[in-house]
PDB file of C-alpha atoms in Angstrom:
ATOM      1  CA  MET A   1     -31.153 -10.117   0.530  1.00 67.00           C
ATOM      2  CA  LYS A   2     -27.821 -12.438  -1.567  1.00 69.00           C
ATOM      3  CA  LYS A   3     -26.795  -8.532  -3.174  1.00 75.00           C
ATOM      4  CA  THR A   4     -26.448  -7.250   0.074  1.00 81.00           C
ATOM      5  CA  ILE A   5     -24.103  -9.421   1.291  1.00 79.00           C
ATOM      6  CA  HIS A   6     -22.314  -9.413  -1.649  1.00 74.00           C
ATOM      7  CA  GLY A   7     -22.293  -5.525  -1.506  1.00 78.00           C
ATOM      8  CA  ILE A   8     -21.063  -5.638   2.213  1.00 84.00           C
ATOM      9  CA  LEU A   9     -18.528  -8.307   1.492  1.00 79.00           C
ATOM     10  CA  ASN A  10     -17.104  -6.217  -1.797  1.00 81.00           C
ATOM     11  CA  ILE A  11     -16.755  -3.305   0.520  1.00 87.00           C
ATOM     12  CA  LEU A  12     -15.060  -4.727   3.201  1.00 85.00           C
ATOM     13  CA  GLY A  13     -12.916  -6.141   0.832  1.00 81.00           C
ATOM     14  CA  THR A  14     -11.918  -2.992  -0.958  1.00 86.00           C
ATOM     15  CA  ILE A  15     -10.850  -2.004   2.928  1.00 85.00           C
ATOM     16  CA  LEU A  16      -9.536  -4.878   3.839  1.00 81.00           C
ATOM     17  CA  ILE A  17      -7.028  -4.110   0.796  1.00 82.00           C
ATOM     18  CA  PHE A  18      -6.983  -0.664   0.928  1.00 79.00           C
ATOM     19  CA  VAL A  19      -5.393  -0.638   4.554  1.00 79.00           C
ATOM     20  CA  VAL A  20      -2.925  -3.249   3.801  1.00 76.00           C
ATOM     21  CA  LEU A  21      -1.804  -1.292   1.179  1.00 76.00           C
ATOM     22  CA  ILE A  22      -1.004   2.028   3.251  1.00 76.00           C
ATOM     23  CA  GLY A  23       0.824  -0.797   6.034  1.00 74.00           C
ATOM     24  CA  ILE A  24       2.692  -1.389   3.379  1.00 74.00           C
ATOM     25  CA  LEU A  25       3.392   2.012   2.121  1.00 73.00           C
ATOM     26  CA  VAL A  26       4.087   3.206   6.179  1.00 75.00           C
ATOM     27  CA  ASN A  27       6.407   0.655   6.577  1.00 70.00           C
ATOM     28  CA  ALA A  28       8.342   0.595   3.239  1.00 66.00           C
ATOM     29  CA  ASN A  29       8.997   4.021   4.239  1.00 65.00           C
ATOM     30  CA  SER A  30       9.656   3.923   7.786  1.00 70.00           C
ATOM     31  CA  ALA A  31      13.753   3.590   7.608  1.00 68.00           C
ATOM     32  CA  PRO A  32      15.163   5.667  10.395  1.00 67.00           C
ATOM     33  CA  ASN A  33      16.395   8.435   8.073  1.00 69.00           C
ATOM     34  CA  GLY A  34      13.666   7.994   5.478  1.00 71.00           C
ATOM     35  CA  LYS A  35      10.961  10.482   4.755  1.00 77.00           C
ATOM     36  CA  GLY A  36       8.006   8.033   6.112  1.00 75.00           C
ATOM     37  CA  PHE A  37       4.948   7.988   4.375  1.00 77.00           C
ATOM     38  CA  PHE A  38       2.871  11.078   4.848  1.00 84.00           C
ATOM     39  CA  GLY A  39       4.493  12.007   7.989  1.00 83.00           C
ATOM     40  CA  PHE A  40       4.597   8.400   9.564  1.00 87.00           C
ATOM     41  CA  LYS A  41       6.752   5.815  10.436  1.00 87.00           C
ATOM     42  CA  GLY A  42       5.974   1.810  11.755  1.00 86.00           C
ATOM     43  CA  TYR A  43       7.633  -0.209  13.553  1.00 87.00           C
ATOM     44  CA  THR A  44       7.711  -4.030  14.622  1.00 88.00           C
ATOM     45  CA  VAL A  45       8.489  -4.504  18.576  1.00 92.00           C
ATOM     46  CA  LEU A  46      11.103  -7.112  18.977  1.00 90.00           C
ATOM     47  CA  SER A  47      11.223  -7.136  23.100  1.00 93.00           C
ATOM     48  CA  ASN A  48       9.399  -7.018  25.654  1.00 95.00           C
ATOM     49  CA  SER A  49      11.174  -3.868  27.393  1.00 95.00           C
ATOM     50  CA  MET A  50       7.818  -1.785  26.791  1.00 95.00           C
ATOM     51  CA  GLN A  51       5.500  -4.129  28.962  1.00 94.00           C
ATOM     52  CA  PRO A  52       2.136  -3.325  29.818  1.00 94.00           C
ATOM     53  CA  THR A  53       2.153  -0.240  27.487  1.00 92.00           C
ATOM     54  CA  PHE A  54       3.284  -3.012  24.393  1.00 92.00           C
ATOM     55  CA  SER A  55       4.934  -6.259  23.751  1.00 92.00           C
ATOM     56  CA  ALA A  56       7.036  -7.658  20.831  1.00 91.00           C
ATOM     57  CA  GLY A  57       5.021  -8.800  17.992  1.00 89.00           C
ATOM     58  CA  ASP A  58       3.588  -5.581  18.155  1.00 92.00           C
ATOM     59  CA  TYR A  59       3.323  -2.137  15.174  1.00 89.00           C
ATOM     60  CA  VAL A  60       3.858   0.857  16.542  1.00 92.00           C
ATOM     61  CA  VAL A  61       2.940   3.709  14.492  1.00 91.00           C
ATOM     62  CA  ASP A  62       4.648   6.697  14.914  1.00 93.00           C
ATOM     63  CA  LYS A  63       4.397  10.138  13.847  1.00 93.00           C
ATOM     64  CA  MET A  64       7.179  12.688  12.677  1.00 91.00           C
ATOM     65  CA  VAL A  65       6.967  15.527  14.999  1.00 94.00           C
ATOM     66  CA  ASP A  66       9.844  18.446  16.021  1.00 94.00           C
ATOM     67  CA  PHE A  67      11.974  17.085  18.517  1.00 94.00           C
ATOM     68  CA  ASN A  68      11.397  19.797  20.143  1.00 94.00           C
ATOM     69  CA  SER A  69       7.761  19.256  20.754  1.00 95.00           C
ATOM     70  CA  ILE A  70       8.925  15.797  22.799  1.00 96.00           C
ATOM     71  CA  LYS A  71       8.216  16.293  26.773  1.00 96.00           C
ATOM     72  CA  LYS A  72       8.440  13.864  29.666  1.00 96.00           C
ATOM     73  CA  GLY A  73       6.519  10.933  29.187  1.00 96.00           C
ATOM     74  CA  ASP A  74       5.759  10.895  25.805  1.00 96.00           C
ATOM     75  CA  VAL A  75       6.901   7.452  24.366  1.00 97.00           C
ATOM     76  CA  ILE A  76       9.279   7.879  20.694  1.00 96.00           C
ATOM     77  CA  SER A  77      11.492   5.712  18.792  1.00 95.00           C
ATOM     78  CA  TYR A  78      15.115   6.399  17.731  1.00 94.00           C
ATOM     79  CA  ASN A  79      17.628   4.860  16.267  1.00 90.00           C
ATOM     80  CA  ILE A  80      21.130   3.888  17.853  1.00 87.00           C
ATOM     81  CA  ASP A  81      22.816   2.872  15.007  1.00 81.00           C
ATOM     82  CA  ASP A  82      21.897   2.030  11.182  1.00 73.00           C
ATOM     83  CA  HIS A  83      20.132  -0.762  12.070  1.00 79.00           C
ATOM     84  CA  THR A  84      18.299  -0.546  15.524  1.00 87.00           C
ATOM     85  CA  VAL A  85      15.220   1.571  15.946  1.00 90.00           C
ATOM     86  CA  VAL A  86      14.285   1.380  20.255  1.00 93.00           C
ATOM     87  CA  THR A  87      10.943   2.843  21.114  1.00 95.00           C
ATOM     88  CA  HIS A  88      11.041   3.651  25.079  1.00 96.00           C
ATOM     89  CA  ARG A  89       9.765   6.281  27.350  1.00 97.00           C
ATOM     90  CA  VAL A  90      11.182   9.737  27.936  1.00 97.00           C
ATOM     91  CA  LYS A  91      12.097   9.916  31.514  1.00 96.00           C
ATOM     92  CA  GLU A  92      13.522  13.700  31.201  1.00 95.00           C
ATOM     93  CA  VAL A  93      14.063  16.039  29.100  1.00 95.00           C
ATOM     94  CA  THR A  94      17.662  17.886  29.069  1.00 93.00           C
ATOM     95  CA  ALA A  95      19.760  20.283  27.540  1.00 92.00           C
ATOM     96  CA  LYS A  96      21.817  17.387  26.350  1.00 93.00           C
ATOM     97  CA  GLY A  97      19.127  15.286  24.811  1.00 94.00           C
ATOM     98  CA  LEU A  98      16.622  13.232  26.309  1.00 96.00           C
ATOM     99  CA  THR A  99      16.857  10.294  28.864  1.00 96.00           C
ATOM    100  CA  MET A 100      14.694   6.924  28.200  1.00 96.00           C
ATOM    101  CA  GLN A 101      13.254   4.193  29.783  1.00 96.00           C
ATOM    102  CA  GLY A 102      11.749   1.025  28.780  1.00 95.00           C
ATOM    103  CA  ASP A 103       8.368   0.540  31.360  1.00 95.00           C
ATOM    104  CA  ALA A 104       9.706  -2.788  32.160  1.00 94.00           C
ATOM    105  CA  ASN A 105      13.258  -1.745  32.752  1.00 94.00           C
ATOM    106  CA  ASN A 106      14.882  -1.105  36.110  1.00 94.00           C
ATOM    107  CA  ALA A 107      17.181   1.813  35.263  1.00 94.00           C
ATOM    108  CA  VAL A 108      17.183   4.143  32.361  1.00 93.00           C
ATOM    109  CA  ASP A 109      19.337   4.019  29.119  1.00 92.00           C
ATOM    110  CA  ASP A 110      22.656   4.486  28.467  1.00 91.00           C
ATOM    111  CA  PHE A 111      21.999   6.052  25.117  1.00 89.00           C
ATOM    112  CA  THR A 112      20.785   9.805  25.231  1.00 93.00           C
ATOM    113  CA  VAL A 113      18.827  10.815  22.413  1.00 94.00           C
ATOM    114  CA  THR A 114      19.662  13.760  19.838  1.00 94.00           C
ATOM    115  CA  LYS A 115      18.059  15.355  17.926  1.00 93.00           C
ATOM    116  CA  ASP A 116      20.172  13.401  15.329  1.00 91.00           C
ATOM    117  CA  HIS A 117      18.609  10.077  16.435  1.00 92.00           C
ATOM    118  CA  PHE A 118      15.022  10.998  16.872  1.00 93.00           C
ATOM    119  CA  ILE A 119      12.500   9.520  14.534  1.00 92.00           C
ATOM    120  CA  GLY A 120       9.109  10.403  15.771  1.00 93.00           C
ATOM    121  CA  LYS A 121       6.226  10.228  18.704  1.00 96.00           C
ATOM    122  CA  MET A 122       4.363   7.104  18.946  1.00 95.00           C
ATOM    123  CA  ILE A 123       0.473   7.686  18.203  1.00 95.00           C
ATOM    124  CA  PHE A 124      -0.516   4.034  18.254  1.00 91.00           C
ATOM    125  CA  ILE A 125      -0.267   0.424  18.468  1.00 92.00           C
ATOM    126  CA  ILE A 126      -1.655  -2.534  16.598  1.00 88.00           C
ATOM    127  CA  PRO A 127      -1.264  -5.453  18.685  1.00 90.00           C
ATOM    128  CA  MET A 128       0.362  -8.397  17.378  1.00 87.00           C
ATOM    129  CA  LEU A 129       0.709  -7.036  13.556  1.00 83.00           C
ATOM    130  CA  GLY A 130       4.394  -7.158  13.720  1.00 78.00           C
ATOM    131  CA  ARG A 131       3.617 -11.044  14.003  1.00 80.00           C
ATOM    132  CA  LEU A 132       2.375 -11.356  10.159  1.00 76.00           C
ATOM    133  CA  PRO A 133       5.189 -11.523   8.178  1.00 72.00           C
ATOM    134  CA  GLU A 134       6.152 -14.560  10.464  1.00 72.00           C
ATOM    135  CA  LEU A 135       3.109 -16.238  10.271  1.00 73.00           C
ATOM    136  CA  LEU A 136       2.685 -15.636   5.785  1.00 71.00           C
ATOM    137  CA  LEU A 137       5.948 -17.567   6.111  1.00 74.00           C
ATOM    138  CA  HIS A 138       4.697 -21.178   7.784  1.00 78.00           C
ATOM    139  CA  PRO A 139       3.994 -23.398   5.137  1.00 83.00           C
ATOM    140  CA  TYR A 140       0.624 -24.540   6.500  1.00 84.00           C
ATOM    141  CA  LEU A 141      -0.546 -21.331   5.492  1.00 80.00           C
ATOM    142  CA  TRP A 142       0.249 -21.580   2.212  1.00 81.00           C
ATOM    143  CA  ILE A 143      -1.079 -24.514   1.859  1.00 89.00           C
ATOM    144  CA  ALA A 144      -4.393 -23.038   3.123  1.00 88.00           C
ATOM    145  CA  GLY A 145      -4.372 -20.026   1.311  1.00 84.00           C
ATOM    146  CA  ALA A 146      -3.858 -22.490  -2.033  1.00 88.00           C
ATOM    147  CA  VAL A 147      -6.835 -25.100  -1.077  1.00 92.00           C
ATOM    148  CA  LEU A 148      -9.205 -21.804  -0.216  1.00 89.00           C
ATOM    149  CA  ILE A 149      -8.151 -20.558  -3.950  1.00 89.00           C
ATOM    150  CA  MET A 150      -8.333 -24.145  -5.289  1.00 92.00           C
ATOM    151  CA  SER A 151     -11.501 -23.872  -3.959  1.00 90.00           C
ATOM    152  CA  ILE A 152     -12.946 -20.771  -5.393  1.00 87.00           C
ATOM    153  CA  VAL A 153     -11.745 -20.943  -8.500  1.00 87.00           C
ATOM    154  CA  ILE A 154     -13.441 -24.937  -9.026  1.00 88.00           C
ATOM    155  CA  TYR A 155     -16.499 -23.700  -7.477  1.00 84.00           C
ATOM    156  CA  SER A 156     -16.951 -20.401  -9.730  1.00 81.00           C
ATOM    157  CA  PHE A 157     -16.037 -22.908 -12.744  1.00 80.00           C
ATOM    158  CA  PHE A 158     -18.907 -24.730 -11.892  1.00 79.00           C
ATOM    159  CA  LYS A 159     -21.051 -22.107 -10.949  1.00 74.00           C
ATOM    160  CA  ARG A 160     -20.356 -20.530 -14.562  1.00 70.00           C
ATOM    161  CA  GLY A 161     -21.351 -24.277 -15.829  1.00 63.00           C
ATOM    162  CA  SER A 162     -24.515 -24.342 -14.300  1.00 62.00           C
ATOM    163  CA  GLU A 163     -25.223 -20.692 -15.302  1.00 60.00           C
ATOM    164  CA  LYS A 164     -24.853 -21.768 -18.614  1.00 58.00           C
ATOM    165  CA  GLY A 165     -26.803 -24.910 -19.263  1.00 56.00           C
ATOM    166  CA  LYS A 166     -29.616 -23.241 -17.352  1.00 57.00           C
ATOM    167  CA  GLU A 167     -29.478 -20.279 -20.243  1.00 58.00           C
ATOM    168  CA  GLN A 168     -29.308 -23.154 -22.812  1.00 56.00           C
ATOM    169  CA  GLU A 169     -32.357 -24.551 -21.155  1.00 58.00           C
ATOM    170  CA  ASN A 170     -34.139 -21.359 -21.236  1.00 57.00           C
ATOM    171  CA  TYR A 171     -32.943 -20.556 -25.143  1.00 53.00           C
ATOM    172  CA  ASP A 172     -34.235 -24.517 -26.366  1.00 53.00           C
ATOM    173  CA  GLU A 173     -37.566 -23.567 -24.056  1.00 58.00           C
ATOM    174  CA  ASN A 174     -38.234 -19.848 -26.007  1.00 56.00           C
ATOM    175  CA  ALA A 175     -37.316 -21.636 -29.327  1.00 54.00           C
ATOM    176  CA  LYS A 176     -39.480 -24.447 -29.144  1.00 58.00           C
ATOM    177  CA  THR A 177     -42.549 -21.980 -28.300  1.00 57.00           C
ATOM    178  CA  GLU A 178     -42.124 -19.502 -31.152  1.00 57.00           C
TER     179      GLU A 178
END
């Protein structure tokens, strides 16, 4: 039973590490003009302009697709300058470009999206993941992490000490019987 639980925890830990590494790679390659990670880019949502579809603090993952494949109703990400990425819904496709509007907004955006500003089409949302960097900077989390790591180290130290003591006892008993 103990080995089964240990095996399951190892598998879950490995999966978690793999998912985190993929997330880091997607995020690190998500600059508006970047190549993405295998055609994917991700962004943290900063406003509630797309509620109820997604909210501030959510993480949007985009697939880099052909600009001409975008249709009315698609949710896309686009850059309006070198530092600002917006994710809104396509309200209309015209010869000039795409007319956009946030689901929670009463009016269309002033900006018309062209191929030069287009980043990708949203494929899924990870709720609240965008808040992770903010949480990682919280001092109480660092203290809790340090306490957890120290507890694991101390537990491992004493467990190994007791196992070595049992091994010594078994060695001493075997030596007496010979």
